XYZ file of C-alpha atoms in Angstrom:
351
model
C 9.570 0.772 22.123
C 12.079 2.033 19.584
C 10.395 5.368 18.783
C 8.948 6.149 22.200
C 9.096 9.927 22.640
C 9.158 10.681 18.893
C 6.268 12.978 17.927
C 4.786 12.836 14.414
C 2.535 15.518 12.951
C 0.587 13.717 10.242
C -1.068 15.796 7.493
C -1.481 12.783 5.207
C -4.685 11.241 3.926
C -6.030 8.060 2.353
C -3.324 5.350 2.230
C 0.399 5.844 1.518
C 0.999 8.524 4.176
C -1.354 7.055 6.806
C 0.219 3.606 6.305
C 3.646 5.151 6.939
C 2.590 6.954 10.112
C 0.727 3.881 11.359
C 3.974 1.904 11.109
C 5.784 4.631 13.036
C 3.076 4.416 15.703
C 3.451 0.631 15.827
C 6.999 1.083 17.098
C 6.183 3.722 19.662
C 5.892 7.130 18.004
C 3.118 9.489 19.092
C 0.989 10.348 16.035
C -1.221 13.428 15.792
C -3.322 13.229 12.631
C -4.566 16.525 11.217
C -7.969 16.251 9.511
C -10.475 18.618 7.968
C -13.138 19.690 10.450
C -16.682 18.638 9.619
C -19.218 21.290 8.669
C -22.717 21.122 10.071
C -24.474 23.962 8.302
C -26.067 21.583 5.784
C -27.181 18.839 8.159
C -29.327 18.612 11.214
C -27.648 17.806 14.543
C -30.510 17.937 17.025
C -28.434 17.485 20.178
C -24.996 18.348 21.458
C -24.296 14.636 21.828
C -25.078 13.973 18.177
C -22.848 16.879 17.088
C -19.942 15.580 19.166
C -20.463 12.060 17.851
C -20.450 13.274 14.239
C -17.287 15.297 14.840
C -15.488 12.310 16.360
C -16.470 10.161 13.390
C -15.414 12.725 10.776
C -19.068 13.468 10.146
C -20.797 16.540 8.862
C -20.242 17.389 5.222
C -16.799 16.342 3.960
C -15.240 16.041 7.407
C -11.973 14.229 8.045
C -9.804 12.036 5.868
C -11.606 11.110 2.633
C -11.012 7.441 3.373
C -13.407 7.610 6.330
C -16.109 7.216 3.675
C -14.422 4.584 1.455
C -17.007 1.847 1.705
C -18.869 -0.283 2.310
C -17.879 -2.041 4.455
C -18.387 0.323 7.382
C -17.954 -0.044 11.116
C -21.252 -0.757 12.905
C -22.490 2.380 14.664
C -24.864 3.261 17.445
C -28.053 4.592 15.872
C -28.673 6.831 18.905
C -25.878 9.123 17.727
C -27.032 9.591 14.145
C -27.708 13.131 12.973
C -29.678 12.289 9.858
C -26.642 12.378 7.562
C -25.749 8.709 7.814
C -23.647 8.713 4.666
C -21.128 11.109 6.200
C -21.132 9.543 9.666
C -20.323 5.929 8.855
C -16.683 5.061 9.488
C -15.084 2.799 6.889
C -13.052 -0.279 7.713
C -10.618 1.033 5.062
C -9.848 4.048 7.262
C -9.505 1.876 10.360
C -6.993 -0.403 8.607
C -4.314 2.318 8.402
C -5.067 4.715 11.261
C -4.465 2.811 14.471
C -2.169 4.292 17.136
C -3.208 7.859 16.307
C -4.953 10.837 17.822
C -6.908 13.125 15.515
C -7.095 16.917 15.538
C -9.534 18.810 13.307
C -7.872 21.907 11.822
C -9.202 24.083 9.021
C -6.055 24.813 7.036
C -7.988 27.104 4.700
C -8.038 29.685 7.523
C -4.984 31.468 8.890
C -5.788 30.542 12.470
C -5.761 26.865 11.563
C -2.461 27.272 9.748
C -0.989 29.138 12.722
C -1.871 26.248 15.019
C -0.331 23.774 12.553
C 2.871 25.849 12.315
C 3.123 26.055 16.091
C 2.798 22.277 16.384
C 5.355 21.700 13.623
C 7.865 24.144 15.081
C 7.485 23.490 18.801
C 6.147 19.942 19.164
C 6.927 17.722 16.192
C 10.010 15.630 15.490
C 8.519 14.466 12.188
C 6.058 15.950 9.698
C 4.422 13.718 7.076
C 2.298 15.175 4.265
C 0.947 13.967 0.935
C -0.628 17.060 -0.598
C 0.124 17.875 -4.208
C 3.560 19.565 -4.488
C 3.390 23.260 -3.635
C 0.334 23.044 -1.384
C 2.238 23.079 1.916
C 4.442 25.916 0.663
C 1.392 28.049 -0.126
C 0.162 27.480 3.434
C 3.520 28.399 4.976
C 4.005 24.804 6.147
C 6.811 23.702 3.837
C 10.104 22.344 5.186
C 11.855 25.603 4.351
C 9.249 27.477 6.408
C 9.692 25.268 9.455
C 13.333 24.198 9.655
C 14.702 27.524 10.966
C 12.617 27.250 14.131
C 12.885 23.451 14.261
C 16.272 22.497 12.780
C 15.916 18.882 13.943
C 12.682 18.371 12.003
C 12.415 15.352 9.704
C 9.960 16.388 6.986
C 8.530 13.689 4.691
C 6.596 14.544 1.536
C 4.761 11.883 -0.469
C 3.324 12.711 -3.885
C 2.197 10.984 -7.030
C 5.051 11.941 -9.330
C 7.582 13.923 -7.296
C 8.045 17.653 -6.578
C 8.951 18.668 -10.116
C 8.652 17.486 -13.684
C 5.781 17.535 -16.204
C 3.445 15.370 -14.093
C 4.227 16.837 -10.683
C 0.920 18.687 -10.318
C -1.204 15.633 -11.080
C -2.932 13.784 -8.236
C -1.433 10.385 -7.550
C -3.722 7.365 -7.574
C -2.393 3.843 -7.164
C -4.405 2.329 -10.009
C -3.450 5.109 -12.460
C 0.250 4.775 -11.718
C -0.025 0.991 -12.059
C -1.403 1.606 -15.528
C 1.105 4.245 -16.627
C 4.314 2.943 -15.077
C 4.454 -0.755 -15.724
C 2.701 -2.792 -13.048
C -0.402 -3.515 -15.127
C 1.778 -4.553 -18.060
C 2.826 -7.613 -16.022
C -0.370 -8.175 -13.991
C -3.437 -9.984 -15.282
C -4.098 -12.415 -18.098
C -2.461 -12.179 -21.535
C -5.719 -10.758 -22.908
C -6.606 -8.320 -20.120
C -4.733 -6.268 -17.488
C -5.708 -6.399 -13.822
C -5.033 -4.337 -10.738
C -3.420 -5.947 -7.734
C -6.023 -6.813 -5.080
C -4.780 -4.128 -2.687
C -3.131 -0.780 -3.441
C 0.408 -2.140 -3.423
C 2.024 1.020 -4.798
C 0.569 3.035 -1.919
C 1.550 0.406 0.649
C 5.100 0.078 -0.673
C 5.514 3.859 -0.745
C 4.297 4.086 2.847
C 6.706 1.337 3.873
C 9.613 3.062 2.140
C 8.650 6.352 3.777
C 8.650 4.663 7.170
C 12.163 3.327 6.586
C 13.433 6.664 5.295
C 12.053 8.500 8.328
C 13.591 6.021 10.755
C 16.931 6.354 8.939
C 16.660 10.159 9.127
C 15.915 10.021 12.840
C 18.975 7.833 13.340
C 21.129 10.258 11.352
C 19.769 13.111 13.451
C 20.713 11.231 16.609
C 24.355 10.919 15.534
C 24.650 14.320 13.845
C 26.772 16.747 15.897
C 24.037 19.385 15.692
C 21.050 17.044 15.645
C 20.037 18.277 12.202
C 16.914 17.002 10.513
C 16.299 16.720 6.797
C 13.719 16.545 4.069
C 12.576 13.160 2.745
C 10.783 13.023 -0.595
C 8.980 10.007 -2.068
C 6.609 9.469 -4.963
C 4.255 6.657 -5.866
C 5.761 6.612 -9.347
C 9.328 6.020 -8.138
C 8.243 3.434 -5.578
C 6.324 1.482 -8.178
C 9.194 1.600 -10.658
C 11.510 0.288 -7.941
C 9.088 -2.578 -7.264
C 9.215 -3.742 -10.871
C 12.570 -5.145 -9.769
C 13.153 -8.487 -11.529
C 10.702 -7.624 -14.313
C 12.479 -4.346 -15.027
C 15.842 -6.084 -14.932
C 14.574 -8.610 -17.461
C 13.420 -5.836 -19.770
C 16.617 -3.786 -19.448
C 19.411 -6.336 -19.102
C 18.357 -9.497 -20.942
C 20.122 -10.950 -23.966
C 19.085 -9.407 -27.286
C 15.939 -11.025 -28.631
C 14.539 -11.956 -25.205
C 10.813 -11.171 -25.100
C 9.890 -8.443 -22.594
C 8.005 -9.466 -19.444
C 4.274 -9.768 -19.942
C 1.019 -10.732 -18.245
C 0.842 -14.432 -17.349
C -2.047 -14.676 -14.888
C -0.788 -16.548 -11.820
C 2.288 -17.862 -13.635
C 5.823 -16.596 -13.058
C 7.887 -14.998 -15.802
C 11.134 -16.731 -14.817
C 10.157 -19.935 -12.951
C 8.044 -22.928 -14.018
C 5.883 -24.438 -12.724
C 4.958 -21.582 -10.382
C 1.225 -20.910 -10.626
C -2.329 -21.997 -9.821
C -3.858 -25.173 -11.238
C -7.575 -25.987 -11.432
C -8.637 -29.075 -9.527
C -11.507 -31.529 -10.018
C -13.868 -29.413 -7.877
C -13.036 -26.235 -9.866
C -11.013 -24.856 -6.951
C -7.381 -23.912 -7.423
C -4.152 -25.259 -5.953
C -1.013 -23.116 -6.111
C 2.382 -24.670 -6.737
C 5.798 -23.047 -6.525
C 8.856 -25.070 -7.545
C 11.928 -23.030 -6.807
C 14.525 -25.593 -7.915
C 14.972 -28.816 -9.880
C 14.775 -31.082 -6.821
C 11.366 -29.648 -5.954
C 10.169 -30.241 -9.498
C 11.262 -33.852 -9.365
C 9.495 -34.318 -6.023
C 6.329 -32.749 -7.447
C 6.349 -35.121 -10.419
C 6.639 -38.123 -8.131
C 3.757 -36.971 -5.918
C 1.592 -36.287 -8.976
C 2.343 -39.802 -10.226
C 4.071 -38.357 -13.262
C 7.550 -39.942 -12.983
C 8.003 -39.807 -16.762
C 8.376 -36.014 -16.524
C 11.416 -36.243 -14.243
C 13.838 -37.294 -16.953
C 12.106 -35.620 -19.857
C 14.798 -33.510 -21.530
C 12.295 -30.697 -22.083
C 11.915 -30.245 -18.326
C 15.295 -31.124 -16.783
C 16.161 -27.568 -15.696
C 14.195 -24.480 -14.804
C 15.421 -22.700 -17.927
C 14.209 -25.634 -20.012
C 10.839 -25.677 -18.245
C 10.334 -21.944 -18.763
C 11.088 -22.346 -22.467
C 8.755 -25.356 -22.710
C 6.005 -24.141 -20.364
C 3.386 -24.402 -23.130
C 4.089 -28.143 -23.215
C 4.526 -28.645 -19.462
C 1.542 -26.781 -18.049
C -1.160 -28.793 -19.903
C 0.375 -31.986 -18.510
C 0.219 -30.627 -14.974
C -3.304 -29.283 -15.506
C -4.387 -32.788 -16.446
C -2.780 -34.227 -13.312
C -4.363 -31.713 -10.940
C -7.804 -32.187 -12.471
C -7.889 -35.743 -11.092
C -8.544 -34.729 -7.465
C -10.227 -32.047 -5.384
C -8.202 -29.206 -3.901
C -8.433 -30.487 -0.317
C -7.237 -33.906 -1.432
C -4.190 -32.309 -3.049
C -3.585 -30.321 0.126
C -3.552 -33.532 2.165
C -1.016 -35.062 -0.215
C 1.163 -32.069 -1.074
C 0.744 -29.560 1.751
C 3.993 -28.934 3.617
C 6.253 -30.625 1.073
C 9.086 -28.795 -0.608
């Protein structure tokens, strides 16, 4: 596999960082995930077996990556291993979704001994370090890139934060849904009357994907560098989300004067029509995407609406976008004549 032999020391938690390191593991890297050790002073662990089980599951009080407890749903567990603190011992399917291909090591980074072990791993074992603490946290622990690169000059060090290492918001925690609200995504997601979040944390996932690509590029550069030098990689959820506004941002920044800014259109597309969900006779929805004029003409024929083909209001995509308030009710009426599965039998696979 492409990254066989590459060793990644993963200090990240929750989603963006773990998604990145999971992708690195998918192509062969060895991932060692650093997690908080569980504490057992406030719970009862009657046997050694139950204590070991709780430790492996991130149990105890506050043990492991926070996302171990993001649920329900949780992974089914063996009741024989329970310690009485079930809430902390259940392992979420959320955590499992982004932490395959990894080994976990519990280190208490609030103690110097734990930090010493982490520094030794970063300096003597790791090719890559990934962390998503708030900016300045790793520096205070002596685990910043500047602290490590002298002893490990080939180290690729990736930091992921909410808003970047400096600036007025740099110390704020980064949450996908908050950044979607403050930096544009919710302004184009949802219905005209109400914003909505995307069904999964896309800003986190995109940031993790970008981090994966940046790390792979850095490892390639290290491989061709005369001295095998590493480098620092810095990403933020804010910048990743702004980059993903893509066509919407371009429409807001570059359009002709007087063009309305992009807005929330439910399932509809800002620049293409028809390109959305339509309610069928059985109250289920059928999604249509017509990417060109030929596809629109074919759709009209299959909907038994040939009169729309040569209607001047709908001849081109630009015309259809401008006249969508006239076009969409006509298509809604057509789709309401049959159930979703009937439409699938007639339309599925055409295009």
